[in-house]
Tab-separated table of C-alpha atoms and ligand atoms in Angstrom:
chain	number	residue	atom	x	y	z
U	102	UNK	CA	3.757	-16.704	-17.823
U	103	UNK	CA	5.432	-13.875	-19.177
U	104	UNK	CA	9.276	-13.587	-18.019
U	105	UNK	CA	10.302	-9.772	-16.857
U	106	UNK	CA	12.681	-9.684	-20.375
U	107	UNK	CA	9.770	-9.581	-22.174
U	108	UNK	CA	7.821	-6.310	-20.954
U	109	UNK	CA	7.531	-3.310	-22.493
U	110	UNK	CA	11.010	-1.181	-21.859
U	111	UNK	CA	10.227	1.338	-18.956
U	112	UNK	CA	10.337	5.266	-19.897
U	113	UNK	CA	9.999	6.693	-16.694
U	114	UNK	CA	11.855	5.100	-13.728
U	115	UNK	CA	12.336	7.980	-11.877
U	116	UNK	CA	10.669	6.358	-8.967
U	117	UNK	CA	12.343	3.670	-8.919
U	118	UNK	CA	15.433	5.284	-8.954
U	119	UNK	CA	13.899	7.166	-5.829
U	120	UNK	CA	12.969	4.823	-4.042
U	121	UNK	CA	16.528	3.124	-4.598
U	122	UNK	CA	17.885	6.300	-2.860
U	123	UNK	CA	19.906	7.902	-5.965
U	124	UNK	CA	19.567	11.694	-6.591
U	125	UNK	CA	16.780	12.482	-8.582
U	126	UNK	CA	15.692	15.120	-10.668
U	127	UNK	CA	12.451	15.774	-8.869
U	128	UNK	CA	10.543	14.035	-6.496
U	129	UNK	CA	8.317	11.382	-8.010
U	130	UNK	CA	4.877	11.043	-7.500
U	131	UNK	CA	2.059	8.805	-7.271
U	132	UNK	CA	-1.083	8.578	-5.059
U	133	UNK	CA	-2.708	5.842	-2.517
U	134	UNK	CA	-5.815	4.982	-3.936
U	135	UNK	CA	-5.197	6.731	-7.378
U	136	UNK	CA	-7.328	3.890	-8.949
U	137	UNK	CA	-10.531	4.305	-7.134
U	138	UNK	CA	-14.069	5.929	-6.349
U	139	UNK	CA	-13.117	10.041	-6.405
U	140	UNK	CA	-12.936	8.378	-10.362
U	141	UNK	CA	-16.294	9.140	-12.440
U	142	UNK	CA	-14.837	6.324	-14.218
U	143	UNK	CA	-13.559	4.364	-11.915
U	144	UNK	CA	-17.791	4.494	-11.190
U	145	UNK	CA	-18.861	3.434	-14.682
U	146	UNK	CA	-17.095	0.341	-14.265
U	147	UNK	CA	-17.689	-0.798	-11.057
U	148	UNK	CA	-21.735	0.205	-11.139
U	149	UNK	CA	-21.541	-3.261	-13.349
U	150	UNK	CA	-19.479	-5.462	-11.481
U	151	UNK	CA	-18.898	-6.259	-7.812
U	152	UNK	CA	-15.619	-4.765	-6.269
U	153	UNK	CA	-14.351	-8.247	-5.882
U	154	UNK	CA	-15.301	-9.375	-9.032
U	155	UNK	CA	-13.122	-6.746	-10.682
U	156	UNK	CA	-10.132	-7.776	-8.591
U	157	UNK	CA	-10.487	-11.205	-9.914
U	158	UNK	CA	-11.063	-10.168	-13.578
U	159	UNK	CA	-7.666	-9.685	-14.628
U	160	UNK	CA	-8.720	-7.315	-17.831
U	161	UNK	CA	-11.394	-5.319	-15.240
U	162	UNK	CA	-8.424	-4.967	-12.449
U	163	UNK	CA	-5.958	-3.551	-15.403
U	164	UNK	CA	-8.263	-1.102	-16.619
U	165	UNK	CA	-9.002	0.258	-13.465
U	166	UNK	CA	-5.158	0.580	-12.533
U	167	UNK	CA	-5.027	2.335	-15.594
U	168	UNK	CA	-7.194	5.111	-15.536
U	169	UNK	CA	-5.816	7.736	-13.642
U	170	UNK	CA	-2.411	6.909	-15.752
U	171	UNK	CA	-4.761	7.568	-18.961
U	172	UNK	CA	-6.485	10.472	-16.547
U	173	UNK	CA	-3.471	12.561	-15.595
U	174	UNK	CA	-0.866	11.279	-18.060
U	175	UNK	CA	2.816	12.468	-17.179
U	176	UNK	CA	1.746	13.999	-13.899
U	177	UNK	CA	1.891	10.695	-12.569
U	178	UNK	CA	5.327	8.740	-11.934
U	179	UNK	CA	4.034	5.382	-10.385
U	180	UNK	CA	0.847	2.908	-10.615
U	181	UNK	CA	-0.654	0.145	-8.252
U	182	UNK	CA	-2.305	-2.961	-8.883
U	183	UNK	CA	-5.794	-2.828	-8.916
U	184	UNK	CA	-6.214	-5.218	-5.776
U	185	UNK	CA	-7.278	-5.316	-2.024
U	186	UNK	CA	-5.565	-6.018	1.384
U	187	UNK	CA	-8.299	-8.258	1.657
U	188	UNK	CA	-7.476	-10.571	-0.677
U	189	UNK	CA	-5.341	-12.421	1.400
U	190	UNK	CA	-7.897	-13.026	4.080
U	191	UNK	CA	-9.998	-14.550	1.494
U	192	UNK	CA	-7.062	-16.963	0.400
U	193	UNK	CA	-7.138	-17.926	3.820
U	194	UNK	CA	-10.799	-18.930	3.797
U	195	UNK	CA	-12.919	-16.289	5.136
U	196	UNK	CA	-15.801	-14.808	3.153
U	197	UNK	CA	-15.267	-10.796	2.566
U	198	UNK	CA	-18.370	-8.636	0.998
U	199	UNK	CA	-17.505	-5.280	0.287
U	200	UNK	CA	-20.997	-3.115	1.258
U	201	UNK	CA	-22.144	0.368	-0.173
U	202	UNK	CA	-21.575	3.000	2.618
U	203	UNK	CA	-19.933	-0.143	5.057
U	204	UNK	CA	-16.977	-1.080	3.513
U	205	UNK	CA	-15.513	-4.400	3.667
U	206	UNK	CA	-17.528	-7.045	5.555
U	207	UNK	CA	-16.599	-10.452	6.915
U	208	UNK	CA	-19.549	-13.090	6.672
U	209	UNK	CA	-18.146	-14.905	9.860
U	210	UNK	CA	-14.673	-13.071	11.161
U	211	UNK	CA	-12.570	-15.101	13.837
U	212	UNK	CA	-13.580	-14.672	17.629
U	213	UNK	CA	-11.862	-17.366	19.913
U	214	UNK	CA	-9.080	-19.138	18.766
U	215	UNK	CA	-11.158	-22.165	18.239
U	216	UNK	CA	-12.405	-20.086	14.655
U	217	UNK	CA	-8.362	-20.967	13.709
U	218	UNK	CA	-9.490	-24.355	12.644
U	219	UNK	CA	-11.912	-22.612	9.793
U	220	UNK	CA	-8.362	-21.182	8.207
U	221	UNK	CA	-6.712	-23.684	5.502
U	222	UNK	CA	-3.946	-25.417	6.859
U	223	UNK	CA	-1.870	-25.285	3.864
U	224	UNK	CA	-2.646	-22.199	1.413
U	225	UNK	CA	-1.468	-22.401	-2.345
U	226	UNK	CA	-0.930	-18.994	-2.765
U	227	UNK	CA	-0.083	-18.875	-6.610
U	228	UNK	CA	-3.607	-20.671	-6.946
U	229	UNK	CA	-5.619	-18.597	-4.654
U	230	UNK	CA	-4.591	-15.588	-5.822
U	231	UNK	CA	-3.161	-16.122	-9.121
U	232	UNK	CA	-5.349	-13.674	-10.820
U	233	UNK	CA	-3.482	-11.175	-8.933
U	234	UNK	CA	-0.361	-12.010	-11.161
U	235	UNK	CA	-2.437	-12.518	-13.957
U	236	UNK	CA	-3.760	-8.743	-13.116
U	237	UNK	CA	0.222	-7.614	-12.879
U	238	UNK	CA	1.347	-9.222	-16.028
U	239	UNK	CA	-1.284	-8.166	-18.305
U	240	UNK	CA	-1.072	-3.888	-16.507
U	241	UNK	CA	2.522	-4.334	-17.276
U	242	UNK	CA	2.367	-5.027	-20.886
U	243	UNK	CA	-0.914	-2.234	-21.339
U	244	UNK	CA	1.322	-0.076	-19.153
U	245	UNK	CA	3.712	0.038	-22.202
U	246	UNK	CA	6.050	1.201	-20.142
U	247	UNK	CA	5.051	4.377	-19.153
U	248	UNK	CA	5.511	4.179	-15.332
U	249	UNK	CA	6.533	1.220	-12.708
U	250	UNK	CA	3.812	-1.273	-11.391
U	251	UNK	CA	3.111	-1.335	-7.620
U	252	UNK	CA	2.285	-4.785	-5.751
U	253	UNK	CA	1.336	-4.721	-2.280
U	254	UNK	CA	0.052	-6.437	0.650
U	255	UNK	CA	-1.578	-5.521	4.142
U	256	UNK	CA	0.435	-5.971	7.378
U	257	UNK	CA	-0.007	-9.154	9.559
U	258	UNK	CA	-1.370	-6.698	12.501
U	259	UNK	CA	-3.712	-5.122	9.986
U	260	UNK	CA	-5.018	-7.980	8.459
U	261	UNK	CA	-5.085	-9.891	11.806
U	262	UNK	CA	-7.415	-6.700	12.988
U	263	UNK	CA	-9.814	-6.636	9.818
U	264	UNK	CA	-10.212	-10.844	10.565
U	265	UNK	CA	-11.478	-10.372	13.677
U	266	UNK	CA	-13.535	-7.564	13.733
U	267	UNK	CA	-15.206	-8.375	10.964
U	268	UNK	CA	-14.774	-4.698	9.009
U	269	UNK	CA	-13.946	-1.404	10.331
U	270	UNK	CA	-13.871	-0.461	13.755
U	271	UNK	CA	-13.143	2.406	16.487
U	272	UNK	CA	-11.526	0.990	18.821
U	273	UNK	CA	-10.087	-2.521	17.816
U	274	UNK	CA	-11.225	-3.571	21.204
U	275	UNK	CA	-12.073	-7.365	19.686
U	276	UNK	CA	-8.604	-7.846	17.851
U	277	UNK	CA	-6.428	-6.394	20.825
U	278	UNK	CA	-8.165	-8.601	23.104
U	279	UNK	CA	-6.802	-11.275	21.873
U	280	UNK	CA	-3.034	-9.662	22.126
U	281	UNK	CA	-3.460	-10.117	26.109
U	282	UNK	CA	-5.494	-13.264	25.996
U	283	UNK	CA	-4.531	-15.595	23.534
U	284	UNK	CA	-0.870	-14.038	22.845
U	285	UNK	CA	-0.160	-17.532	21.669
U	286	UNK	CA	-2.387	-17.985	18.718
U	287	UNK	CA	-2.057	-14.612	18.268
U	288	UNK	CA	1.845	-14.812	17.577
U	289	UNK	CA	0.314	-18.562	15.797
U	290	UNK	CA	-1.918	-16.357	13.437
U	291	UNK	CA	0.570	-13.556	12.722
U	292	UNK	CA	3.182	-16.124	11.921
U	293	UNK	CA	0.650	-17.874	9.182
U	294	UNK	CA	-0.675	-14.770	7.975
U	295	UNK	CA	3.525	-13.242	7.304
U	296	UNK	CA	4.204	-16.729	5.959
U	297	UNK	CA	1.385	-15.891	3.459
U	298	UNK	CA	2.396	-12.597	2.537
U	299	UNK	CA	6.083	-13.265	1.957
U	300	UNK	CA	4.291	-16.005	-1.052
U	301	UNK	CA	2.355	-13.635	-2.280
U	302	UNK	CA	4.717	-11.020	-3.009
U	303	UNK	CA	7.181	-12.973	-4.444
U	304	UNK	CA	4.603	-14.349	-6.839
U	305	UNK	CA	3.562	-10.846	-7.714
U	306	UNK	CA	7.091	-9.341	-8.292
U	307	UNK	CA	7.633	-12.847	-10.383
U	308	UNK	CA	4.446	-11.419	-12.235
U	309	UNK	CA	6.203	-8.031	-12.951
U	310	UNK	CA	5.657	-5.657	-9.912
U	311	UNK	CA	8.518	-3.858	-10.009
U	312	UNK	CA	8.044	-2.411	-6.154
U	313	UNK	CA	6.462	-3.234	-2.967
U	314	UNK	CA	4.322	-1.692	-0.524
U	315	UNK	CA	3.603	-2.734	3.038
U	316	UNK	CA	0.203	-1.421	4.247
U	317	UNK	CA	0.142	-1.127	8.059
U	318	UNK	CA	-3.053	0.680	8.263
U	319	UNK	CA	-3.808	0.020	11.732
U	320	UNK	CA	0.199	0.725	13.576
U	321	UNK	CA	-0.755	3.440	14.943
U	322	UNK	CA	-3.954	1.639	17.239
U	323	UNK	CA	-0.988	0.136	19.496
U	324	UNK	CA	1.114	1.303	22.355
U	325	UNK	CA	4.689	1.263	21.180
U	326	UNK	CA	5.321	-2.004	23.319
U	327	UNK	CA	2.817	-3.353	21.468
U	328	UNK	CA	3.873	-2.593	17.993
U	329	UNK	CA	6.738	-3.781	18.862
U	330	UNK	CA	6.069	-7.006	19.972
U	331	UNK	CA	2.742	-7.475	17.339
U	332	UNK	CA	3.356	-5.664	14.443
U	333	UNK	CA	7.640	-5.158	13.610
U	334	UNK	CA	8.785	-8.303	13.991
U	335	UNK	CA	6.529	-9.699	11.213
U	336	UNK	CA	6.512	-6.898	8.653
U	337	UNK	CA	10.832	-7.261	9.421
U	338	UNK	CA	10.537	-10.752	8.425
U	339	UNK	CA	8.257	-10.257	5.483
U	340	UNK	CA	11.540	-7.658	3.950
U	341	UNK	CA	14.264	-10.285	5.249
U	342	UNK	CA	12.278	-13.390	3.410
U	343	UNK	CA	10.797	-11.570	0.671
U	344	UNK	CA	14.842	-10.601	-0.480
U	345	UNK	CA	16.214	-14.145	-0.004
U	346	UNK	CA	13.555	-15.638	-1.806
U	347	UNK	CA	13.667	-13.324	-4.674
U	348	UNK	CA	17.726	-13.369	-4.972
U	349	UNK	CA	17.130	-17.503	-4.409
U	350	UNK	CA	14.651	-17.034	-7.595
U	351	UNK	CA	16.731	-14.858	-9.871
U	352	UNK	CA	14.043	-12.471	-9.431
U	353	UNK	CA	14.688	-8.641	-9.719
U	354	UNK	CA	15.519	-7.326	-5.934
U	355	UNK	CA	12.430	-4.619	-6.096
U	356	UNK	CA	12.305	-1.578	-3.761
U	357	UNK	CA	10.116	-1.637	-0.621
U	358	UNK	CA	8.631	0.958	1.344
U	359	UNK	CA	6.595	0.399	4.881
U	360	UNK	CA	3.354	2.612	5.744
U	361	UNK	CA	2.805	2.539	9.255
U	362	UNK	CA	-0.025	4.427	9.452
U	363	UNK	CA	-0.255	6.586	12.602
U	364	UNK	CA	2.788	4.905	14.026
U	365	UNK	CA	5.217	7.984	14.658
U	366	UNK	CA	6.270	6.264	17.574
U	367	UNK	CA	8.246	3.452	15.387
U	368	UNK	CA	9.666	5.538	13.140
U	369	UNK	CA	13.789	5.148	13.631
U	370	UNK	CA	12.614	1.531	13.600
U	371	UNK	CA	11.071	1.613	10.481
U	372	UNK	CA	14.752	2.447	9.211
U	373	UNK	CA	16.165	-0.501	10.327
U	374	UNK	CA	13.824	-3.264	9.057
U	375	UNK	CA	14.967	-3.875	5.537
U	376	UNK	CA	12.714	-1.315	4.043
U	377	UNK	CA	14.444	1.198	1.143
U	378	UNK	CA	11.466	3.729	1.960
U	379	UNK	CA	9.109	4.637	5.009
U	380	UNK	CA	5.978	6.423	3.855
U	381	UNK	CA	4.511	9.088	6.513
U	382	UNK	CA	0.806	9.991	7.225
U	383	UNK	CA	0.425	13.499	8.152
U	384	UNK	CA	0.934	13.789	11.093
U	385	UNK	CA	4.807	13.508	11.407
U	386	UNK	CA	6.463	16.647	10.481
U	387	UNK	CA	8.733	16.010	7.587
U	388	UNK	CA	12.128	17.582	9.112
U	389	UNK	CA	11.708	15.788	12.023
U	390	UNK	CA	11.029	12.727	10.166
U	391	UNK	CA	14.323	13.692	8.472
U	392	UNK	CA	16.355	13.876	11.524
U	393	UNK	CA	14.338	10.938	13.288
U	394	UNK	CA	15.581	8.464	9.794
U	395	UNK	CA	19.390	9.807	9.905
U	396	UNK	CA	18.781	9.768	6.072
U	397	UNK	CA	19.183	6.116	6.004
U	398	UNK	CA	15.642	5.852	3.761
U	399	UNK	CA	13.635	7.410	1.769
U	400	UNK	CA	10.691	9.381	2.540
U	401	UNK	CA	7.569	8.663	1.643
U	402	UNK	CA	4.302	11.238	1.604
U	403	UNK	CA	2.541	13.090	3.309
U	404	UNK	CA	0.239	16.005	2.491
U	405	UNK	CA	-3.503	15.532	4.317
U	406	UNK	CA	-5.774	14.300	1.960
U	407	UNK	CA	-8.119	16.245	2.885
U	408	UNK	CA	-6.605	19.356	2.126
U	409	UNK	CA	-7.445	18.254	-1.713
U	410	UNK	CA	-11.184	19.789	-0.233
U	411	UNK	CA	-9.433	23.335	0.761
U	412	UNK	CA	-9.226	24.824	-3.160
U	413	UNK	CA	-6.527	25.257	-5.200
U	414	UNK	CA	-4.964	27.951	-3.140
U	415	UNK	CA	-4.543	25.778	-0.174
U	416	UNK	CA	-3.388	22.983	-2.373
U	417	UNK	CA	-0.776	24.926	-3.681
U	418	UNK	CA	0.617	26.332	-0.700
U	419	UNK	CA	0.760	23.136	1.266
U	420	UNK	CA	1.991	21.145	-1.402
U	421	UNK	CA	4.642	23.963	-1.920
U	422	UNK	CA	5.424	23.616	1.709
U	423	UNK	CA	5.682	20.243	1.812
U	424	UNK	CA	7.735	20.006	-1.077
U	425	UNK	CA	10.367	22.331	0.650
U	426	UNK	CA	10.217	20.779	4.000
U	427	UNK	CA	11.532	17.382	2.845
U	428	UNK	CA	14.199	19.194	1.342
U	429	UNK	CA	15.954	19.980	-1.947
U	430	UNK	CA	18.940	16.374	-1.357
U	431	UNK	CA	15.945	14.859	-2.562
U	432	UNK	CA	15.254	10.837	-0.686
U	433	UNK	CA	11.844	12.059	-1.349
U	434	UNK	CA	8.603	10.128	-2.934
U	435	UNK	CA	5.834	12.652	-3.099
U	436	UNK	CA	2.174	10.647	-2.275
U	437	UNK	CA	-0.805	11.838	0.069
U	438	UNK	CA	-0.330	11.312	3.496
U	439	UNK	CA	-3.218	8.341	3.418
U	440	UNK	CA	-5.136	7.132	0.501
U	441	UNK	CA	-7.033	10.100	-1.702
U	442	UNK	CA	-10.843	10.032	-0.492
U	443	UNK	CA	-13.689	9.645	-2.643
U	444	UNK	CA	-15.329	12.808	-2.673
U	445	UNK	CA	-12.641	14.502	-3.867
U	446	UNK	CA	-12.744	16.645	-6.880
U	447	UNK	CA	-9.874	14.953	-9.444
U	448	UNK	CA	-9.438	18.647	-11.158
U	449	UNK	CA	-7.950	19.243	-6.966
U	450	UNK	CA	-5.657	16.408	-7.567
U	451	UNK	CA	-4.220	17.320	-10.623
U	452	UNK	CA	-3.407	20.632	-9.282
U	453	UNK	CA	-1.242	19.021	-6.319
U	454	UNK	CA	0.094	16.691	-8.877
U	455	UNK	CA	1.445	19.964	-11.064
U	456	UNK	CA	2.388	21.897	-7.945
U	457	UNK	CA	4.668	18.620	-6.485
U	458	UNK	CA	6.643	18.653	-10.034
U	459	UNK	CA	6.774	21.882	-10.849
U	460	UNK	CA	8.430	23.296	-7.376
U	461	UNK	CA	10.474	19.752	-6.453
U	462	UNK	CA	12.133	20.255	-10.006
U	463	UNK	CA	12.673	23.988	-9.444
U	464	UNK	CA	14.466	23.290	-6.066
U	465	UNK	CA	16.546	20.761	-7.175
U	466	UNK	CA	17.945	23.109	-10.146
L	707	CP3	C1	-7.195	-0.780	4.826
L	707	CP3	C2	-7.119	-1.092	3.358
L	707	CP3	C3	-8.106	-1.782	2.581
L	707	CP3	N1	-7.626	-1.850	1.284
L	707	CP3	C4	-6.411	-1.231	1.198
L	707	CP3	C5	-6.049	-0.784	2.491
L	707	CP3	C6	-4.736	-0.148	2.849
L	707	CP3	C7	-4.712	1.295	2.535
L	707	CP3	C8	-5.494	2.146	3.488
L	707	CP3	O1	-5.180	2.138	4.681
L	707	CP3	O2	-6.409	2.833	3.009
L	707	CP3	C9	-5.544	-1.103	0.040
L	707	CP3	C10	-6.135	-0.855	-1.280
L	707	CP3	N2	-7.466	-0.912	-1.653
L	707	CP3	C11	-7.579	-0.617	-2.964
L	707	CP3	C12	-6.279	-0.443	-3.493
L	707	CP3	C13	-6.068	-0.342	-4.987
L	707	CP3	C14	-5.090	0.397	-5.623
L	707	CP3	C15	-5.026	1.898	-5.380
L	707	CP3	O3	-4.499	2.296	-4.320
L	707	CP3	O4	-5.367	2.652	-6.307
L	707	CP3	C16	-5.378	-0.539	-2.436
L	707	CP3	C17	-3.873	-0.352	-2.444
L	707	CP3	C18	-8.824	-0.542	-3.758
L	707	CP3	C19	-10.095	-0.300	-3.071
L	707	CP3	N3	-10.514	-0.838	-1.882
L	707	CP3	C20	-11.796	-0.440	-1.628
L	707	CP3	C21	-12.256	0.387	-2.682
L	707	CP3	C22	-13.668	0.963	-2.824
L	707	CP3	C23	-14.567	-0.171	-3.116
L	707	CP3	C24	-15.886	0.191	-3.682
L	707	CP3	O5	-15.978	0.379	-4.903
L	707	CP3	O6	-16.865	0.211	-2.920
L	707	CP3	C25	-11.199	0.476	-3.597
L	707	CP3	C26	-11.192	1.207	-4.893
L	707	CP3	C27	-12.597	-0.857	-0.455
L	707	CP3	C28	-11.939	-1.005	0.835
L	707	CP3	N4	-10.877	-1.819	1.094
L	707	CP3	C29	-10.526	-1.667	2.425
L	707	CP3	C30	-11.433	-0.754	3.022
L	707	CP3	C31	-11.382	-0.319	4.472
L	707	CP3	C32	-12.346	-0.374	2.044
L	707	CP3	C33	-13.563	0.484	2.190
L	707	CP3	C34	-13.305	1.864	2.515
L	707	CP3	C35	-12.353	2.584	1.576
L	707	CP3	O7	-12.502	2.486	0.371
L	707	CP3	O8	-11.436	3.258	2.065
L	707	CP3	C36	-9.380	-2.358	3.049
C-alpha cells in the first residue's frame, strides 16, 4: 500500500486549513453528493454497472469522485470518496440492493433482536471493505493533488435506522421501537456498529483521506433525550478513538466535521465532542449557529439545496446572503445544507460555486 509520503504534493489545502480553524482567504467549498446522479456523466457510467458494483471497483469509484473535480475545475476546494453509508452494513452481513426510484433496499433488515445472531461476530474491516482504501489510494494519486480527499462514514443511529427498516422511511417507527424495547441490544448494536466505524476510518485515512465526515442523517428523527442517550455518545467515541488510534499509528491527525442532520437541538453539543467542524442543514440560522458554537468550531454549510431549482437570481442572492451571515472572521466551510439533488441543473451549481468564492474572498479583503 502506498504510504501518505508518496502522494502527489497537495496545491490547494485551503480546506484543510479551514477546517483546522486558521484564517483563510475565502471560504472553501465543496458539495454533499458532488459525485452523483444531477451528473449526465455520472449517468453514462453507472447505466453499465450496478451502484454497488462501482463502489467496489476501485478504478469505477475514482472516476466517479473525479468528475465534478474535472467538471467544475478550481471552483471546487474539496472531493469525497466515491462510497456509501451502506457499506458498512454490508460488512456486517446484511444484503443491500440499491433500486431505481427506491433507493437502498435491505434483502432481510433486522426486526427482533434475535436477527443479531445473522451479524458477524468478528468483522475484518480492512478485508471487507478494503476496496474502499484501494478506492482512496488510487483518487489520491489521479487527484494529483489538486484538492483534499474526503472519507466518511454513517452514524451508529443512522445506520442502526437504515438496518432495521430495511430502506427509507417516514417515521422510523420500526428502529425507535426498539430504543424503548430492547434498549439493551440496542446500546449492544450501537456499540458494534461504532466499534466498526472507528476501523474503518482509520483504515481509510491510512489509505490517504486526508479528512473525515460523520453522516448523521437521521439526528434530527429523535427527541433531544434521545439523541442524547442514542446517537452522541457513539459518534463522541468514534472522534475520541478514531484520534488515539491514528496518533498510536503515526497516522496524520485529519480534520473531522459532524452532520447532524436536522438536529438543531444538539448543536452546543456538537462543539464539545471532538469534532474540528459541525456542518448545518438549513434550517439553523447561521448567526445563531455562531453564537450557539461560541466559535469553538467551524461551520459547516448550509444553503437549501433546493434553492439550486430557483434560477440564477435566487442562487445568487442566497448564496450572497449566506456568505455574509457566517461572517467575514471566516471558521467557515461553504457546502449545501444536505446533499445536491438529482434533478438539479449542474450549470445552477456552478453559479453558487462562483457566487460562494467570489463574495467570501471579497469580504475577507
Ligand atoms: C443517507 C445516506 C446514504 N448514503 C449517504 C448518506 C448520507 C448523506 C445523506 O444524508 O444524504 C452518503 C453518500 N452516498 C453517496 C456518497 C458519495 C460521495 C458524494 O457525496 O459525492 C455519499 C457521501 C453516493 C450515492 N448514494 C446513492 C447514490 C445514487 C445511486 C444511484 O445511482 O441510484 C449515490 C450517487 C444512493 C443512496 N444511498 C443512500 C440513499 C438514501 C440513497 C438513495 C437516495 C439518494 O441518492 O439520496 C444512503
Amino acid at each position: 500500500m502506498s504510504t501518505a509520503e508518496s502522494f502527489p504534493p497537495l496545491k490547494n489545502d485551503l480546506l484543510l486549513r479551514a477546517a483546522r480553524g486558521e484564517k483563510v482567504e475565502r471560504a472553501p467549498i465543496w458539495i454533499m453528493r458532488q459525485a452523483g446522479r444531477y451528473l449526465p456523466e455520472f449517468h453514462e457510467v453507472r447505466k453499465n454497472h450496478s451502484f454497488f458494483e462501482i463502489c467496489r471497483t476501485p478504478e469505477l469509484a475514482c472516476e466517479l469522485t473525479l468528475q465534478p473535480i474535472d467538471r467544475y475545475g478550481t471552483l471546487l476546494d474539496g472531493s469525497i470518496i466515491f462510497s456509501d453509508i451502506l457499506v458498512i452494513p454490508q460488512a456486517l452481513g446484511l444484503e443491500v440492493e440499491m433500486i431505481a426510484g427506491r433507493g437502498p433496499v435491505f434483502n432481510d433488515p433486522l426486526v427482533t433482536p434475535d436477527d443479531l445472531s445473522r451479524l458477524k461476530k468478528d468483522v475484518d474491516v480492512d478485508k471487507e471493505l478494503g476496496y474502499v482504501y484501494d478506492a482512496i489510494t488510487l483518487t489520491r494519486h489521479k487527484l494529483e493533488g489538486r484538492v483534499p480527499l474526503f472519507g466518511f462514514i454513517g452514524a451508529p443511529w443512522t445506520l442502526m435506522a437504515y438496518m432495521i427498516e430495511g430502506g427509507g422511511s417516514k417515521t422510523l417507527s420500526k428502529a425507535k421501537s426498539w430504543l424503548w424495547k430492547y434498549p439493551t441490544e440496542t446500546h449492544g448494536l450501537l456499540q458494534k456498529i461504532t466499534d466498526v466505524s472507528v476501523d474503518f476510518l482509520v483504515g481509510q485515512v491510512r489509505a490517504g483521506a486526508q479528512l473525515l465526515q460523520v453522516f448523521d442523517s437521521w439526528a434530527g428523527e429523535l427527541s433531544p433525550y434521545d439523541f442524547n442517550k442514542f446517537s452522541l455518545p457513539y459518534i463522541q467515541q468514534i472522534s475520541t478513538k478514531v484520534r488515539q488510534r491514528l496518533a498510536e499509528a503515526n497516522l496524520p491527525d485529519v480534520p473531522m466535521v459532524i452532520f447532524a442532520k436536522g438536529a438543531w437541538f444538539a448543536l452546543e453539543d456538537l462543539t464539545d465532542i471532538g469534532y474540528n467542524v459541525v456542518s448545518l442543514d438549513w434550517t439553523i440560522d447561521p448567526a445563531y449557529a455562531r453564537k450557539v458554537t461560541k466559535d469553538k468550531v467551524v461551520l459547516q454549510g448550509n444553503m437549501d439545496p433546493s434553492v439550486l431549482y430557483g434560477g440564477d437570481e435566487a442562487i445568487r442572492e442566497t448564496a450572497t446572503r449566506m456568505v455574509h451571515a457566517f461572517g467575514k472572521d471566516g471558521k467557515h466551510i461553504a457546502n449545501l445544507g444536505h446533499g445536491i439533488l438529482p434533478t438539479v441543473d449542474p450549470e445552477a451549481l456552478k453559479v453558487y460555486l462562483e457566487t460562494v468564492q467570489r463574495v467570501s474572498a471579497e469580504i475577507r479583503k
